[in-house]
Amino acid sequence: MAVSPMVALSAALLGGLVSLDRTAFGQFLLSRPLPAAGLLGVALGCPYQAVFIGMSLELLFLSSLPVGSFIPFNALYPTLIAVTIFAVVDPTNSHWEVIPIAILFALPTVWVDRLVEDLWRRSNDRVVSRAEAFLRLGRYRTAGTLHILSILRGFVLNTGAILVCIWLLAELAALFLKQFPWMPEILSLVGMMPFIVGIAGISAAKVKGFGWAGFAGGLVLGFFVWSGI
Amino acid sequence: METRLRFKDRIGFFIRSLSLQGSWSFQDMQGMGFFYALSPWLQSVHGELSKSALRRNLGFFNANPFMATYLIGVVSKLEADGRPERVQSAKDALMGPLGATGDGLFWATLRPLAVVFGLCVALFSPFAGIIVMLVLFNAVSISTRWLLLAKGYQNADEPLGYIADRGDQAAISRFSQILAPLLGFLLGSAATRTGIPGSFIALYLIALVLCIRSKKVWPVVCVTLTLTLLLGMLGLRTQLPWFPLN
């Protein structure tokens, strides 16, 4: 098994906790890729690589806005899973060229992320109906408890989903790198790192109605590509 | 009744308002969260929650989570003053403007600004970047939540007037304009220090800005893809102060 239960569980628990920040509690931006990656990176012992993953995904999902009832693509799952894949397949933290592969494997989980959020919101319809029934009976505390339990259910749902995704994708990525060990070398030769950030920069530049944000995204990209301080 | 919200009540509202979307549903949206934030206050004001108080404060509610505290302040004052007949009309009148203003201000302006600013700092010091991003966003969002509670309570008689008079969004938009020159400065510094001919960067940036200004996405994609691919082929690697390649 490529990923140890301890690593998978710690990543999933952190993910479950941080995912609450997305909708259910606070909205302090802790669920954005950069802080989430930094936290998990410290926990798994690869802080700098994790921050790099967080920066790439942050730019890639800059234009996802949670307006009204719309559930945007959120980069929390891909971030946590990419960081875990990197930590698992490269325990020495010396092969930065594994990062694009980790991101590539983790990226499809944006759909899982959205699905879980949708599932949680739909299940809340029943919670609200029950809470209203309790309120009509004068049981205010029970209704309040249901509201809090709904937040806890979000934590459990997200933790479970992240755990399953990590197990599946880390195994898959490890298997892939075992079959194609030359892939990171090729990526290293063609300099895939700036390329990945380049794609992220394009996404940032696509932010609708906010030229400045796109401009800034492009500038960060340019800085990334050219800097050699 | 007091004209100012007591600190103890304000703290209670504030903490409960953090879970405004805790049971977000397609049916009532933030309705349950709004009621949860108000319920201790309603109980303290009315003693026992009547069916009419439930009807007024339960049900559909949707506003920006950071600005919804204004409406919590307004409704708490109306309930405390014994003017419950105005609660529904205040909710109906304020939900839309608070949602539109708040989403524009926080999600579409402040969040990208904080993120990009954090990314810039992260180039030099990754963890400082994360802190800058979080502090920048949360300093504004938390203080807005806190201040609007009191403002809602104070302006319960004319709640729309206060929101209409605010120039906060314009101020934030103006503030966001300093971002591009700042980033330009950063880029210029990097170019100077690395000795890479500035003309390449200038060309690249001019193309990018022109494409963004004309709001055409595909040219941006083409320019950026070509350049990054070319640079990638040439083997230029990303080098950051904390990036141990080469």
Coordinates of C-alpha atoms in Angstrom, one line a residue:
Chain A
M1 CA 0.0 0.0 0.0
A2 CA 1.5 3.3 -1.1
V3 CA -0.2 5.5 1.5
S4 CA -0.1 4.8 5.2
P5 CA -3.4 4.9 7.2
M6 CA -1.9 7.6 9.4
V7 CA -1.0 9.9 6.5
A8 CA -4.4 9.4 4.8
L9 CA -6.3 9.9 8.0
S10 CA -4.5 13.0 9.0
A11 CA -5.0 14.5 5.6
A12 CA -8.7 13.6 5.6
L13 CA -9.3 14.9 9.1
L14 CA -7.6 18.2 8.3
G15 CA -9.6 18.4 5.0
G16 CA -12.8 17.7 6.8
L17 CA -12.2 20.4 9.3
V18 CA -11.0 23.0 6.8
S19 CA -13.9 22.1 4.4
L20 CA -16.4 23.6 7.0
D21 CA -14.9 27.0 6.3
R22 CA -16.1 26.8 2.7
T23 CA -19.8 27.2 3.5
A24 CA -20.9 25.9 6.9
F25 CA -18.8 27.9 9.3
G26 CA -16.8 31.1 9.2
Q27 CA -15.6 31.6 5.6
F28 CA -12.1 32.7 6.8
L29 CA -10.5 31.5 3.5
L30 CA -8.8 28.6 5.3
S31 CA -10.3 26.3 2.7
R32 CA -8.5 28.1 -0.2
P33 CA -5.7 26.1 -1.7
L34 CA -2.8 28.2 -0.4
P35 CA -3.6 28.0 3.4
A36 CA -4.9 24.4 3.1
A37 CA -1.8 23.2 1.3
G38 CA 0.5 25.0 3.7
L39 CA -1.2 23.4 6.7
L40 CA -1.1 19.9 5.2
G41 CA 2.4 20.4 3.9
V42 CA 3.6 21.2 7.4
A43 CA 1.8 18.1 8.8
L44 CA 3.3 15.8 6.1
G45 CA 6.8 17.3 6.1
C46 CA 6.8 18.9 2.7
P47 CA 5.8 22.5 3.4
Y48 CA 7.5 24.2 0.4
Q49 CA 6.3 21.8 -2.2
A50 CA 2.9 21.9 -0.7
V51 CA 2.9 25.7 -1.0
F52 CA 3.9 25.5 -4.6
I53 CA 1.0 23.1 -5.3
G54 CA -1.3 25.6 -3.4
M55 CA -0.1 28.5 -5.4
S56 CA -0.7 26.7 -8.7
L57 CA -4.2 25.6 -7.7
E58 CA -5.0 29.0 -6.2
L59 CA -4.3 30.7 -9.5
L60 CA -6.2 28.0 -11.4
F61 CA -9.4 28.5 -9.3
L62 CA -9.2 32.2 -8.8
S63 CA -12.3 32.9 -10.7
S64 CA -14.6 30.4 -8.8
L65 CA -17.0 32.5 -6.9
P66 CA -19.6 31.2 -4.5
V67 CA -22.5 33.5 -5.4
G68 CA -26.1 32.7 -4.3
S69 CA -27.0 29.0 -4.5
F70 CA -24.3 28.3 -7.2
I71 CA -21.7 25.7 -6.1
P72 CA -18.5 26.7 -7.8
F73 CA -15.6 24.3 -8.5
N74 CA -13.5 24.4 -5.3
A75 CA -9.9 23.4 -5.2
L76 CA -9.8 22.0 -1.7
Y77 CA -9.9 18.4 -2.6
P78 CA -7.4 18.6 -5.4
T79 CA -5.0 20.6 -3.1
L80 CA -5.1 18.1 -0.3
I81 CA -4.9 15.1 -2.5
A82 CA -2.1 16.5 -4.6
V83 CA 0.0 17.3 -1.5
T84 CA -0.7 13.8 -0.1
I85 CA 0.3 12.2 -3.4
F86 CA 3.5 14.2 -3.5
A87 CA 4.3 13.3 0.1
V88 CA 3.6 9.6 -0.6
V89 CA 5.4 9.1 -3.9
D90 CA 8.4 11.3 -3.0
P91 CA 9.2 10.9 0.7
T92 CA 12.6 12.5 0.2
N93 CA 10.9 15.8 -1.1
S94 CA 13.7 16.2 -3.7
H95 CA 11.8 15.6 -6.9
W96 CA 9.8 18.7 -7.6
E97 CA 9.0 17.4 -11.1
V98 CA 6.5 15.0 -9.4
I99 CA 4.3 18.0 -8.6
P100 CA 2.7 18.2 -12.0
I101 CA 1.8 14.5 -11.9
A102 CA 0.4 14.9 -8.4
I103 CA -1.7 17.9 -9.6
L104 CA -2.8 16.0 -12.7
F105 CA -4.0 13.0 -10.7
A106 CA -5.7 15.2 -8.1
L107 CA -7.5 17.6 -10.4
P108 CA -10.5 15.5 -11.3
T109 CA -11.6 15.5 -7.7
V110 CA -13.1 18.9 -8.1
W111 CA -16.2 17.1 -9.3
V112 CA -16.2 14.9 -6.1
D113 CA -15.8 18.1 -4.1
R114 CA -18.8 19.7 -5.8
L115 CA -20.8 16.5 -5.5
V116 CA -20.3 16.2 -1.8
E117 CA -21.2 19.9 -1.3
D118 CA -24.4 19.4 -3.3
L119 CA -25.2 16.2 -1.3
W120 CA -24.7 18.1 2.0
R121 CA -26.9 21.0 0.9
R122 CA -29.7 18.6 -0.3
S123 CA -29.6 16.7 2.9
N124 CA -30.1 19.9 4.7
D125 CA -33.5 20.3 3.2
R126 CA -34.7 17.4 5.4
V127 CA -32.8 18.9 8.4
V128 CA -34.5 22.2 8.0
S129 CA -38.0 20.7 7.7
R130 CA -37.4 18.6 10.9
A131 CA -36.0 21.6 12.7
E132 CA -39.1 23.7 11.8
A133 CA -41.3 20.9 13.1
F134 CA -39.5 20.9 16.4
L135 CA -39.7 24.7 16.6
R136 CA -43.5 24.6 16.2
L137 CA -43.6 22.2 19.1
G138 CA -41.6 24.7 21.1
R139 CA -38.4 22.6 21.2
Y140 CA -36.0 25.4 20.4
R141 CA -32.9 23.6 21.7
T142 CA -33.5 20.5 19.6
A143 CA -33.8 22.7 16.5
G144 CA -30.6 24.5 17.4
T145 CA -28.9 21.1 17.9
L146 CA -30.0 20.0 14.4
H147 CA -28.4 23.1 13.0
I148 CA -25.1 22.3 14.7
L149 CA -25.4 18.6 13.7
S150 CA -25.7 19.7 10.1
I151 CA -22.2 21.3 10.4
L152 CA -20.9 18.1 11.9
R153 CA -22.4 16.1 9.1
G154 CA -20.6 18.2 6.6
F155 CA -17.3 17.4 8.4
V156 CA -18.0 13.7 8.4
L157 CA -19.1 13.7 4.7
N158 CA -16.0 15.6 3.6
T159 CA -13.6 13.6 5.7
G160 CA -14.9 10.4 4.3
A161 CA -14.9 11.6 0.7
I162 CA -11.3 12.9 1.0
L163 CA -10.2 9.7 2.7
V164 CA -11.5 7.6 -0.2
C165 CA -10.1 9.9 -2.8
I166 CA -6.7 9.9 -1.2
W167 CA -6.5 6.2 -1.0
L168 CA -7.6 5.6 -4.5
L169 CA -5.6 8.3 -6.2
A170 CA -2.4 7.9 -4.2
E171 CA -2.4 4.2 -5.1
L172 CA -3.1 5.1 -8.7
A173 CA -0.3 7.7 -8.9
A174 CA 2.2 5.4 -7.2
L175 CA 1.3 2.7 -9.7
F176 CA 1.6 5.1 -12.6
L177 CA 5.1 6.3 -11.5
K178 CA 6.1 2.6 -11.0
Q179 CA 5.1 1.8 -14.6
F180 CA 6.5 5.0 -16.1
P181 CA 9.5 6.0 -14.0
W182 CA 10.9 8.1 -16.8
M183 CA 7.9 10.4 -16.8
P184 CA 9.2 12.8 -14.1
E185 CA 12.5 12.9 -15.9
I186 CA 10.8 14.0 -19.1
L187 CA 8.8 16.6 -17.3
S188 CA 12.0 17.8 -15.7
L189 CA 13.8 18.1 -19.1
V190 CA 11.0 20.1 -20.7
G191 CA 10.6 22.3 -17.6
M192 CA 7.0 21.4 -16.8
M193 CA 7.0 23.5 -13.7
P194 CA 6.7 26.9 -15.4
F195 CA 4.2 25.3 -17.8
I196 CA 1.9 24.2 -14.9
V197 CA 2.1 27.7 -13.5
G198 CA 1.5 29.1 -16.9
I199 CA -1.8 27.2 -17.3
A200 CA -2.8 28.5 -13.8
G201 CA -2.0 32.0 -15.0
I202 CA -4.3 31.6 -18.0
S203 CA -7.1 30.6 -15.7
A204 CA -6.4 33.6 -13.5
A205 CA -6.5 35.9 -16.5
K206 CA -10.0 34.5 -17.4
V207 CA -11.6 36.1 -14.3
K208 CA -14.6 37.8 -15.8
G209 CA -15.2 41.5 -15.2
F210 CA -12.1 42.0 -13.1
G211 CA -9.3 42.9 -15.5
W212 CA -7.0 43.8 -12.6
A213 CA -7.2 40.3 -11.2
G214 CA -6.4 38.7 -14.5
F215 CA -3.6 41.2 -15.0
A216 CA -2.2 40.4 -11.6
G217 CA -2.5 36.7 -12.3
G218 CA -0.6 37.2 -15.5
L219 CA 2.0 39.2 -13.7
V220 CA 2.5 36.5 -11.0
L221 CA 2.8 34.0 -13.8
G222 CA 5.4 36.2 -15.5
F223 CA 7.3 36.6 -12.3
F224 CA 7.2 32.9 -11.7
V225 CA 8.5 32.1 -15.1
W226 CA 11.3 34.6 -15.2
S227 CA 12.4 34.9 -11.6
G228 CA 15.8 33.6 -10.6
I229 CA 16.5 35.6 -7.6
Chain B
M1 CA -35.2 50.0 24.9
E2 CA -31.5 50.7 24.6
T3 CA -30.3 52.5 21.4
R4 CA -27.0 50.5 21.4
L5 CA -26.5 46.8 21.3
R6 CA -24.9 45.5 24.5
F7 CA -21.5 44.0 24.1
K8 CA -22.6 40.7 25.5
D9 CA -25.5 40.4 23.0
R10 CA -23.3 41.6 20.2
I11 CA -20.7 38.9 20.8
G12 CA -23.5 36.3 20.9
F13 CA -24.9 37.5 17.6
F14 CA -21.4 37.6 16.1
I15 CA -20.5 34.0 17.1
R16 CA -23.8 32.6 16.0
S17 CA -23.7 34.5 12.7
L18 CA -20.5 32.6 11.8
S19 CA -22.7 29.5 11.3
L20 CA -25.3 31.4 9.3
Q21 CA -24.8 28.9 6.5
G22 CA -24.4 25.9 8.8
S23 CA -27.6 24.2 7.5
W24 CA -27.7 25.9 4.1
S25 CA -30.5 24.3 2.1
F26 CA -32.0 24.8 -1.3
Q27 CA -35.4 25.2 0.4
D28 CA -34.7 28.0 2.8
M29 CA -31.1 28.8 2.0
Q30 CA -29.7 30.5 5.2
G31 CA -33.1 30.7 6.8
M32 CA -32.3 28.2 9.6
G33 CA -29.0 29.9 10.3
F34 CA -30.6 33.3 10.5
F35 CA -33.1 32.0 13.0
Y36 CA -30.4 30.3 15.0
A37 CA -28.5 33.6 15.3
L38 CA -31.6 35.4 16.5
S39 CA -33.3 32.8 18.7
P40 CA -31.6 33.6 22.1
W41 CA -32.4 37.3 21.6
L42 CA -36.0 36.6 20.6
Q43 CA -36.5 34.4 23.6
S44 CA -35.0 37.1 25.9
V45 CA -37.2 39.8 24.4
H46 CA -40.5 37.8 24.1
G47 CA -39.9 35.4 27.0
E48 CA -41.6 32.6 25.0
L49 CA -41.4 32.3 21.3
S50 CA -44.8 32.8 19.8
K51 CA -45.9 31.3 16.5
S52 CA -46.0 34.7 14.9
A53 CA -42.4 35.3 15.9
L54 CA -41.4 32.0 14.4
R55 CA -43.2 32.8 11.2
R56 CA -41.5 36.2 10.9
N57 CA -38.0 35.0 11.5
L58 CA -38.0 31.5 10.0
G59 CA -38.2 30.6 6.4
F60 CA -36.3 31.7 3.3
F61 CA -33.3 34.0 3.9
N62 CA -30.4 34.7 1.6
A63 CA -27.8 37.4 1.8
N64 CA -24.1 37.7 1.8
P65 CA -22.8 35.9 5.0
F66 CA -20.5 38.8 5.9
M67 CA -23.2 41.5 5.5
A68 CA -26.2 39.5 6.9
T69 CA -25.2 40.7 10.4
Y70 CA -26.7 44.1 9.4
L71 CA -30.1 42.5 8.9
I72 CA -29.7 40.6 12.2
G73 CA -29.1 44.0 13.9
V74 CA -32.1 45.6 12.2
V75 CA -34.4 42.7 13.1
S76 CA -33.2 42.4 16.7
K77 CA -34.0 46.1 17.2
L78 CA -37.4 45.9 15.5
E79 CA -38.3 42.9 17.7
A80 CA -37.0 44.6 20.8
D81 CA -39.0 47.8 20.1
G82 CA -42.2 45.9 19.6
R83 CA -42.5 46.6 15.9
P84 CA -42.6 43.1 14.5
E85 CA -44.9 44.1 11.6
R86 CA -41.9 45.7 10.0
V87 CA -39.6 42.7 10.2
Q88 CA -40.8 41.0 7.0
S89 CA -40.6 44.2 5.0
A90 CA -37.1 44.9 6.3
K91 CA -36.0 41.4 5.3
D92 CA -37.5 41.7 1.9
A93 CA -36.0 45.1 1.3
L94 CA -32.5 44.3 2.5
M95 CA -31.8 40.7 1.4
G96 CA -31.2 41.6 -2.2
P97 CA -29.0 44.7 -1.7
L98 CA -27.0 43.0 1.0
G99 CA -26.5 39.9 -1.1
A100 CA -25.5 41.8 -4.2
T101 CA -23.2 44.3 -2.5
G102 CA -21.6 41.7 -0.3
D103 CA -20.9 39.2 -3.0
G104 CA -19.4 41.9 -5.2
L105 CA -17.4 43.3 -2.4
F106 CA -16.1 40.2 -0.7
W107 CA -16.2 37.3 -3.2
A108 CA -15.5 39.2 -6.4
T109 CA -13.2 41.9 -5.2
L110 CA -11.6 41.4 -1.8
R111 CA -11.0 37.6 -2.1
P112 CA -9.1 37.8 -5.5
L113 CA -7.2 40.8 -4.1
A114 CA -6.2 39.0 -0.9
V115 CA -5.2 35.9 -2.8
V116 CA -3.1 37.6 -5.5
F117 CA -1.4 39.8 -2.8
G118 CA -0.7 36.7 -0.8
L119 CA 0.7 34.9 -3.8
C120 CA 3.1 37.8 -4.4
V121 CA 4.4 37.7 -0.9
A122 CA 4.5 33.9 -1.1
L123 CA 7.1 34.2 -3.9
F124 CA 9.5 35.5 -1.3
S125 CA 8.3 33.8 1.8
P126 CA 5.7 31.1 1.4
F127 CA 4.3 31.2 4.9
A128 CA 4.3 35.0 5.1
G129 CA 2.2 34.9 1.9
I130 CA -0.4 32.7 3.5
I131 CA -0.6 34.9 6.6
V132 CA -0.9 38.1 4.5
M133 CA -3.7 36.6 2.5
L134 CA -5.6 35.5 5.6
V135 CA -5.1 38.7 7.5
L136 CA -6.0 40.9 4.6
F137 CA -9.3 39.1 3.9
N138 CA -10.3 38.4 7.5
A139 CA -9.4 41.9 8.8
V140 CA -12.1 43.3 6.5
S141 CA -14.6 40.5 6.7
I142 CA -14.6 40.1 10.5
S143 CA -14.7 43.8 11.1
T144 CA -17.5 44.2 8.6
R145 CA -19.5 41.5 10.4
W146 CA -18.9 43.1 13.8
L147 CA -19.6 46.7 12.7
L148 CA -22.7 46.0 10.7
L149 CA -24.4 44.3 13.7
A150 CA -24.3 47.6 15.6
K151 CA -25.1 49.7 12.5
G152 CA -28.2 47.6 11.8
Y153 CA -29.3 48.0 15.3
Q154 CA -28.8 51.7 15.2
N155 CA -30.4 52.2 11.8
A156 CA -33.5 50.0 12.2
D157 CA -35.8 52.9 11.4
E158 CA -34.3 53.6 8.1
P159 CA -32.3 50.4 7.3
L160 CA -32.0 51.0 3.5
G161 CA -30.6 54.5 3.9
Y162 CA -27.4 53.4 5.6
I163 CA -26.7 50.7 3.0
A164 CA -27.4 53.1 0.1
D165 CA -25.1 55.8 1.6
R166 CA -22.1 53.5 1.9
G167 CA -19.1 54.1 -0.4
D168 CA -17.2 51.0 0.9
Q169 CA -17.4 49.1 -2.3
A170 CA -16.0 52.1 -4.3
A171 CA -13.2 52.5 -1.8
I172 CA -12.3 48.8 -2.1
S173 CA -12.3 49.0 -5.9
R174 CA -10.0 52.1 -5.8
F175 CA -7.7 50.2 -3.4
S176 CA -7.6 47.3 -5.7
Q177 CA -6.1 49.5 -8.4
I178 CA -2.8 49.7 -6.6
L179 CA -2.3 46.0 -7.2
A180 CA -1.2 46.1 -10.8
P181 CA 1.6 48.8 -10.3
L182 CA 2.7 46.9 -7.2
L183 CA 3.1 43.7 -9.1
G184 CA 4.7 45.5 -12.0
F185 CA 7.3 46.8 -9.5
L186 CA 7.9 43.3 -8.2
L187 CA 8.3 42.0 -11.7
G188 CA 10.7 44.8 -12.7
S189 CA 12.8 44.1 -9.6
A190 CA 13.0 40.5 -10.5
A191 CA 14.0 41.2 -14.0
T192 CA 16.7 43.6 -12.9
R193 CA 18.1 41.2 -10.4
T194 CA 18.1 38.3 -12.8
G195 CA 19.6 40.3 -15.7
I196 CA 16.9 39.0 -18.1
P197 CA 16.2 41.6 -20.8
G198 CA 13.3 43.6 -19.7
S199 CA 12.0 43.9 -23.3
F200 CA 10.8 40.3 -23.3
I201 CA 8.9 40.9 -20.1
A202 CA 7.5 44.2 -21.4
L203 CA 6.3 42.6 -24.7
Y204 CA 4.8 39.7 -22.8
L205 CA 3.0 42.0 -20.4
I206 CA 1.8 44.5 -23.1
A207 CA 0.3 41.5 -25.0
L208 CA -1.4 40.2 -21.9
V209 CA -2.8 43.6 -20.9
L210 CA -4.1 44.3 -24.4
C211 CA -5.8 40.9 -24.5
I212 CA -7.4 41.4 -21.1
R213 CA -8.6 44.9 -21.8
S214 CA -10.3 43.8 -25.0
K215 CA -11.9 41.0 -22.9
K216 CA -10.9 38.3 -25.3
V217 CA -9.9 35.2 -23.6
W218 CA -8.5 33.2 -26.4
P219 CA -5.6 35.6 -27.3
V220 CA -4.6 35.5 -23.6
V221 CA -4.6 31.7 -23.7
C222 CA -2.6 31.6 -26.9
V223 CA 0.0 34.2 -25.8
T224 CA 0.5 32.6 -22.4
L225 CA 0.5 29.1 -23.6
T226 CA 3.0 29.8 -26.4
L227 CA 5.4 31.7 -24.1
T228 CA 5.2 29.2 -21.2
L229 CA 5.7 26.3 -23.6
L230 CA 8.6 28.0 -25.2
L231 CA 10.2 28.8 -21.9
G232 CA 9.5 25.3 -20.8
M233 CA 11.2 23.9 -23.9
L234 CA 14.2 26.1 -23.4
G235 CA 14.5 24.5 -20.0
L236 CA 14.1 27.6 -17.9
R237 CA 13.1 26.5 -14.5
T238 CA 11.2 28.3 -11.9
Q239 CA 13.6 29.6 -9.3
L240 CA 12.4 31.0 -6.1
P241 CA 14.4 32.0 -3.0
W242 CA 13.0 28.8 -1.4
F243 CA 12.9 26.7 -4.5
P244 CA 15.9 24.4 -4.5
L245 CA 16.4 23.7 -8.3
N246 CA 19.8 23.9 -9.9

